[in-house]
């Protein structure tokens, strides 16, 4: 039910996804009458790729977290998260209200052992042709060094599982040449990361995200959110200015026509719809957040991300990584605490 | 002497600037032999547009602040800042080490009354065809709400003076729809800004920078630095991918040739060299920091910004704005403190 457009986006995306993934069954959670009507529109009725779970309420995009959590107990969002909790679904994808989604997921699913706070991670396209995973993107505004370490663990597990990459490299977002290099939290986080056994590359700067210097970039939720939105803002400006220039005159339009195949390929490379689907990490269940403004193609990419996360065992992977790191650090601590030999 | 290229960039830029601004005299500070040689190369000798001030040392791009400040007392940077202090120059433009420049400027020039810490401000092109002034960009990592208010004052004064805009609007950079809307410092800064008498628009998000929602965006130096570099990183990625696509095949190259005039106009619009020249604000003197990687065109733009700042009385403007705001807030405070009439 969520997102700026709702069913006209989510239902066609689900149908296309089901065609690509005949092994998967989709649970469509929300107003059953409306869902059935949308399915009928798309010619998707009468096959067994889906099941509808009715929910009588909807969390609005501007509902405060408290309203979503306390007063709408039969919202499609709550019912869908519950279906993950109950093991009825292996993952949940939503284009709805991010704050509400995080709060409900955390309340219903709980966090993994060793994780204090869940984080939101997304992928930003980089120059190397792949994507850089960045977290946190707004779930946690004031973070301690330990939280940043936990984000690094979760990001490592995500990239290992979804992109099948062994020991992905982790960078800590910091500032460069300017007067004071990073605040106290970031400095301490760097120390923790260096002794964590993760593949820690060191500090990175803002431009390293698009350079693709590391696989995972870790930062607090305030910084991550502002960076993501700033980048999106620039991308929108660039594409709208380009469109304007190619439509300025008859001659420009003609040039645009000639350059069309090149421009289309270029657009394909910088198209961030491919990377739609931010992961809510650190929970005992897989929850993927689609951009509210996603179209059917983008929402389908978010569904695909959820599918990959399930197939590649993201949950077990994260739990295992957290656990082994805990043991590692415990052992390091005991070694440190044990009486020194009297040399 | 500063910047990645040094004299081969700064001297031609100075010469071109002098041609455009025959009313201005340039003081070229640094190794007099090298400067004279560079001037000779450019055919710039023998006219009275310049004067050379010899300095025997140079602050390297990677010198620690302490070295620059304590051990290189005859660096070109130090001598140039001193020339502003002594009233021999009205402004100083440097492409050198930012940390050193900030520290030396602060030490030699001191801050204006009412300003605790100087800030670095730059302009980022926006969709409206103008630019958004963003500060702080890295001089201050841990900021209080009062510091953010001071940044707003300095940004207001900069835009009023340089862009001749009356009562520019100010936005406070914050995060949006996600779980927790901003940390405590930002929340308190919003309260201060609302009662400041400045033209405070309210909170803005990352994408508002390129949208051009407000004239001035205020944030702490960590966030500002990361945002600026992230945006620069994306811009570089986009332009390099576009170049690659237009050179992929003979046909693409042909298309690029046809589309050249359009692409060139597009590039002109997103060219951030035009906005080169970050202002070190809050000091008792005008200091402009050019990007270290600036070419002669970009360095010339930084010179131009310094020229405008002087001509439009940036210093007096800032001092006046700070002062009137202080009086305003003092009056507001006294009113609040005075006994309430017994209604």
JSON list of C-alpha atoms in Angstrom, two decimals, chain A residues 95-210:
[
{"chain": "A", "resi": 95, "resn": "UNK", "atom": "CA", "xyz": [7.84, 1.75, -0.06]},
{"chain": "A", "resi": 96, "resn": "UNK", "atom": "CA", "xyz": [6.11, 3.32, 2.94]},
{"chain": "A", "resi": 97, "resn": "UNK", "atom": "CA", "xyz": [6.99, 5.70, 5.76]},
{"chain": "A", "resi": 98, "resn": "UNK", "atom": "CA", "xyz": [10.63, 4.99, 6.73]},
{"chain": "A", "resi": 99, "resn": "UNK", "atom": "CA", "xyz": [10.38, 6.07, 10.35]},
{"chain": "A", "resi": 100, "resn": "UNK", "atom": "CA", "xyz": [7.30, 3.94, 10.94]},
{"chain": "A", "resi": 101, "resn": "UNK", "atom": "CA", "xyz": [8.85, 0.98, 9.14]},
{"chain": "A", "resi": 102, "resn": "UNK", "atom": "CA", "xyz": [11.98, 1.15, 11.28]},
{"chain": "A", "resi": 103, "resn": "UNK", "atom": "CA", "xyz": [10.02, 1.52, 14.53]},
{"chain": "A", "resi": 104, "resn": "UNK", "atom": "CA", "xyz": [7.55, -1.28, 13.78]},
{"chain": "A", "resi": 105, "resn": "UNK", "atom": "CA", "xyz": [10.28, -3.63, 12.52]},
{"chain": "A", "resi": 106, "resn": "UNK", "atom": "CA", "xyz": [12.39, -3.01, 15.58]},
{"chain": "A", "resi": 107, "resn": "UNK", "atom": "CA", "xyz": [9.44, -3.45, 17.93]},
{"chain": "A", "resi": 108, "resn": "UNK", "atom": "CA", "xyz": [8.11, -6.62, 16.34]},
{"chain": "A", "resi": 109, "resn": "UNK", "atom": "CA", "xyz": [11.27, -8.34, 15.10]},
{"chain": "A", "resi": 110, "resn": "UNK", "atom": "CA", "xyz": [13.82, -7.15, 17.71]},
{"chain": "A", "resi": 111, "resn": "UNK", "atom": "CA", "xyz": [17.53, -6.72, 16.99]},
{"chain": "A", "resi": 112, "resn": "UNK", "atom": "CA", "xyz": [20.12, -9.47, 16.66]},
{"chain": "A", "resi": 113, "resn": "UNK", "atom": "CA", "xyz": [22.29, -10.33, 19.67]},
{"chain": "A", "resi": 114, "resn": "UNK", "atom": "CA", "xyz": [25.18, -7.90, 19.82]},
{"chain": "A", "resi": 115, "resn": "UNK", "atom": "CA", "xyz": [23.42, -5.19, 17.81]},
{"chain": "A", "resi": 116, "resn": "UNK", "atom": "CA", "xyz": [22.13, -2.22, 19.81]},
{"chain": "A", "resi": 117, "resn": "UNK", "atom": "CA", "xyz": [20.46, -0.36, 17.00]},
{"chain": "A", "resi": 118, "resn": "UNK", "atom": "CA", "xyz": [19.37, -1.33, 13.51]},
{"chain": "A", "resi": 119, "resn": "UNK", "atom": "CA", "xyz": [20.78, 0.70, 10.63]},
{"chain": "A", "resi": 120, "resn": "UNK", "atom": "CA", "xyz": [19.65, 1.57, 7.12]},
{"chain": "A", "resi": 121, "resn": "UNK", "atom": "CA", "xyz": [22.02, 0.73, 4.27]},
{"chain": "A", "resi": 122, "resn": "UNK", "atom": "CA", "xyz": [21.82, 1.53, 0.59]},
{"chain": "A", "resi": 123, "resn": "UNK", "atom": "CA", "xyz": [24.01, 1.22, -2.47]},
{"chain": "A", "resi": 124, "resn": "UNK", "atom": "CA", "xyz": [25.28, 4.26, -4.38]},
{"chain": "A", "resi": 125, "resn": "UNK", "atom": "CA", "xyz": [26.64, 3.68, -7.91]},
{"chain": "A", "resi": 126, "resn": "UNK", "atom": "CA", "xyz": [30.38, 4.18, -8.21]},
{"chain": "A", "resi": 127, "resn": "UNK", "atom": "CA", "xyz": [32.94, 4.88, -10.89]},
{"chain": "A", "resi": 128, "resn": "UNK", "atom": "CA", "xyz": [34.17, 1.30, -10.90]},
{"chain": "A", "resi": 129, "resn": "UNK", "atom": "CA", "xyz": [30.86, 0.18, -12.36]},
{"chain": "A", "resi": 130, "resn": "UNK", "atom": "CA", "xyz": [29.64, -1.32, -9.11]},
{"chain": "A", "resi": 131, "resn": "UNK", "atom": "CA", "xyz": [28.09, 0.23, -6.06]},
{"chain": "A", "resi": 132, "resn": "UNK", "atom": "CA", "xyz": [29.27, 1.44, -2.67]},
{"chain": "A", "resi": 133, "resn": "UNK", "atom": "CA", "xyz": [27.17, 0.35, 0.31]},
{"chain": "A", "resi": 134, "resn": "UNK", "atom": "CA", "xyz": [26.66, 3.26, 2.72]},
{"chain": "A", "resi": 135, "resn": "UNK", "atom": "CA", "xyz": [25.22, 3.10, 6.24]},
{"chain": "A", "resi": 136, "resn": "UNK", "atom": "CA", "xyz": [23.64, 4.45, 8.41]},
{"chain": "A", "resi": 137, "resn": "UNK", "atom": "CA", "xyz": [21.24, 6.60, 6.44]},
{"chain": "A", "resi": 138, "resn": "UNK", "atom": "CA", "xyz": [19.10, 8.10, 9.14]},
{"chain": "A", "resi": 139, "resn": "UNK", "atom": "CA", "xyz": [18.03, 5.51, 11.69]},
{"chain": "A", "resi": 140, "resn": "UNK", "atom": "CA", "xyz": [20.61, 6.72, 14.20]},
{"chain": "A", "resi": 141, "resn": "UNK", "atom": "CA", "xyz": [21.45, 10.35, 14.62]},
{"chain": "A", "resi": 142, "resn": "UNK", "atom": "CA", "xyz": [23.75, 10.35, 17.62]},
{"chain": "A", "resi": 143, "resn": "UNK", "atom": "CA", "xyz": [26.14, 7.44, 17.40]},
{"chain": "A", "resi": 144, "resn": "UNK", "atom": "CA", "xyz": [28.93, 6.17, 19.61]},
{"chain": "A", "resi": 145, "resn": "UNK", "atom": "CA", "xyz": [32.09, 4.58, 18.25]},
{"chain": "A", "resi": 146, "resn": "UNK", "atom": "CA", "xyz": [30.65, 1.17, 19.14]},
{"chain": "A", "resi": 147, "resn": "UNK", "atom": "CA", "xyz": [27.60, 1.85, 16.97]},
{"chain": "A", "resi": 148, "resn": "UNK", "atom": "CA", "xyz": [29.82, 2.73, 14.03]},
{"chain": "A", "resi": 149, "resn": "UNK", "atom": "CA", "xyz": [31.65, -0.57, 14.56]},
{"chain": "A", "resi": 150, "resn": "UNK", "atom": "CA", "xyz": [28.33, -2.41, 14.54]},
{"chain": "A", "resi": 151, "resn": "UNK", "atom": "CA", "xyz": [27.37, -0.66, 11.30]},
{"chain": "A", "resi": 152, "resn": "UNK", "atom": "CA", "xyz": [30.66, -1.87, 9.81]},
{"chain": "A", "resi": 153, "resn": "UNK", "atom": "CA", "xyz": [29.82, -5.43, 10.84]},
{"chain": "A", "resi": 154, "resn": "UNK", "atom": "CA", "xyz": [26.31, -5.24, 9.39]},
{"chain": "A", "resi": 155, "resn": "UNK", "atom": "CA", "xyz": [27.54, -3.65, 6.18]},
{"chain": "A", "resi": 156, "resn": "UNK", "atom": "CA", "xyz": [30.21, -6.32, 5.81]},
{"chain": "A", "resi": 157, "resn": "UNK", "atom": "CA", "xyz": [27.61, -9.06, 6.25]},
{"chain": "A", "resi": 158, "resn": "UNK", "atom": "CA", "xyz": [25.26, -7.40, 3.75]},
{"chain": "A", "resi": 159, "resn": "UNK", "atom": "CA", "xyz": [27.86, -7.08, 1.02]},
{"chain": "A", "resi": 160, "resn": "UNK", "atom": "CA", "xyz": [29.22, -10.58, 1.66]},
{"chain": "A", "resi": 161, "resn": "UNK", "atom": "CA", "xyz": [25.74, -12.06, 1.41]},
{"chain": "A", "resi": 162, "resn": "UNK", "atom": "CA", "xyz": [24.07, -10.03, -1.35]},
{"chain": "A", "resi": 163, "resn": "UNK", "atom": "CA", "xyz": [27.07, -9.35, -3.57]},
{"chain": "A", "resi": 164, "resn": "UNK", "atom": "CA", "xyz": [28.84, -12.62, -2.71]},
{"chain": "A", "resi": 165, "resn": "UNK", "atom": "CA", "xyz": [32.02, -10.72, -2.02]},
{"chain": "A", "resi": 166, "resn": "UNK", "atom": "CA", "xyz": [34.56, -12.17, 0.36]},
{"chain": "A", "resi": 167, "resn": "UNK", "atom": "CA", "xyz": [35.82, -9.85, 3.12]},
{"chain": "A", "resi": 168, "resn": "UNK", "atom": "CA", "xyz": [34.53, -6.59, 1.68]},
{"chain": "A", "resi": 169, "resn": "UNK", "atom": "CA", "xyz": [36.61, -3.53, 2.53]},
{"chain": "A", "resi": 170, "resn": "UNK", "atom": "CA", "xyz": [35.24, -0.97, 5.00]},
{"chain": "A", "resi": 171, "resn": "UNK", "atom": "CA", "xyz": [35.95, 2.76, 5.10]},
{"chain": "A", "resi": 172, "resn": "UNK", "atom": "CA", "xyz": [35.10, 5.20, 7.87]},
{"chain": "A", "resi": 173, "resn": "UNK", "atom": "CA", "xyz": [33.67, 8.45, 6.52]},
{"chain": "A", "resi": 174, "resn": "UNK", "atom": "CA", "xyz": [35.73, 11.35, 7.77]},
{"chain": "A", "resi": 175, "resn": "UNK", "atom": "CA", "xyz": [36.91, 14.77, 6.70]},
{"chain": "A", "resi": 176, "resn": "UNK", "atom": "CA", "xyz": [40.17, 15.36, 5.01]},
{"chain": "A", "resi": 177, "resn": "UNK", "atom": "CA", "xyz": [42.78, 17.98, 4.83]},
{"chain": "A", "resi": 178, "resn": "UNK", "atom": "CA", "xyz": [40.84, 20.58, 6.80]},
{"chain": "A", "resi": 179, "resn": "UNK", "atom": "CA", "xyz": [41.72, 21.90, 10.20]},
{"chain": "A", "resi": 180, "resn": "UNK", "atom": "CA", "xyz": [40.60, 19.17, 12.54]},
{"chain": "A", "resi": 181, "resn": "UNK", "atom": "CA", "xyz": [40.48, 15.67, 11.18]},
{"chain": "A", "resi": 182, "resn": "UNK", "atom": "CA", "xyz": [37.30, 14.18, 12.52]},
{"chain": "A", "resi": 183, "resn": "UNK", "atom": "CA", "xyz": [35.58, 14.37, 15.85]},
{"chain": "A", "resi": 184, "resn": "UNK", "atom": "CA", "xyz": [36.23, 12.21, 18.90]},
{"chain": "A", "resi": 185, "resn": "UNK", "atom": "CA", "xyz": [33.65, 9.55, 18.03]},
{"chain": "A", "resi": 186, "resn": "UNK", "atom": "CA", "xyz": [35.13, 8.99, 14.58]},
{"chain": "A", "resi": 187, "resn": "UNK", "atom": "CA", "xyz": [38.67, 8.83, 15.95]},
{"chain": "A", "resi": 188, "resn": "UNK", "atom": "CA", "xyz": [37.68, 6.19, 18.48]},
{"chain": "A", "resi": 189, "resn": "UNK", "atom": "CA", "xyz": [35.67, 4.26, 15.91]},
{"chain": "A", "resi": 190, "resn": "UNK", "atom": "CA", "xyz": [38.79, 4.07, 13.74]},
{"chain": "A", "resi": 191, "resn": "UNK", "atom": "CA", "xyz": [40.68, 2.49, 16.64]},
{"chain": "A", "resi": 192, "resn": "UNK", "atom": "CA", "xyz": [37.92, -0.06, 17.20]},
{"chain": "A", "resi": 193, "resn": "UNK", "atom": "CA", "xyz": [37.76, -0.88, 13.50]},
{"chain": "A", "resi": 194, "resn": "UNK", "atom": "CA", "xyz": [41.52, -1.32, 13.26]},
{"chain": "A", "resi": 195, "resn": "UNK", "atom": "CA", "xyz": [41.44, -3.98, 15.95]},
{"chain": "A", "resi": 196, "resn": "UNK", "atom": "CA", "xyz": [38.19, -5.61, 14.81]},
{"chain": "A", "resi": 197, "resn": "UNK", "atom": "CA", "xyz": [39.50, -8.17, 12.34]},
{"chain": "A", "resi": 198, "resn": "UNK", "atom": "CA", "xyz": [37.22, -6.64, 9.68]},
{"chain": "A", "resi": 199, "resn": "UNK", "atom": "CA", "xyz": [38.83, -5.64, 6.38]},
{"chain": "A", "resi": 200, "resn": "UNK", "atom": "CA", "xyz": [39.21, -2.00, 7.50]},
{"chain": "A", "resi": 201, "resn": "UNK", "atom": "CA", "xyz": [40.70, 0.27, 4.87]},
{"chain": "A", "resi": 202, "resn": "UNK", "atom": "CA", "xyz": [40.88, 3.38, 7.06]},
{"chain": "A", "resi": 203, "resn": "UNK", "atom": "CA", "xyz": [39.32, 6.80, 6.78]},
{"chain": "A", "resi": 204, "resn": "UNK", "atom": "CA", "xyz": [37.64, 7.79, 3.53]},
{"chain": "A", "resi": 205, "resn": "UNK", "atom": "CA", "xyz": [36.28, 11.13, 2.38]},
{"chain": "A", "resi": 206, "resn": "UNK", "atom": "CA", "xyz": [33.00, 12.09, 0.71]},
{"chain": "A", "resi": 207, "resn": "UNK", "atom": "CA", "xyz": [34.34, 11.70, -2.81]},
{"chain": "A", "resi": 208, "resn": "UNK", "atom": "CA", "xyz": [35.45, 8.13, -2.10]},
{"chain": "A", "resi": 209, "resn": "UNK", "atom": "CA", "xyz": [31.80, 7.03, -2.20]},
{"chain": "A", "resi": 210, "resn": "UNK", "atom": "CA", "xyz": [31.53, 7.61, -5.95]}
]
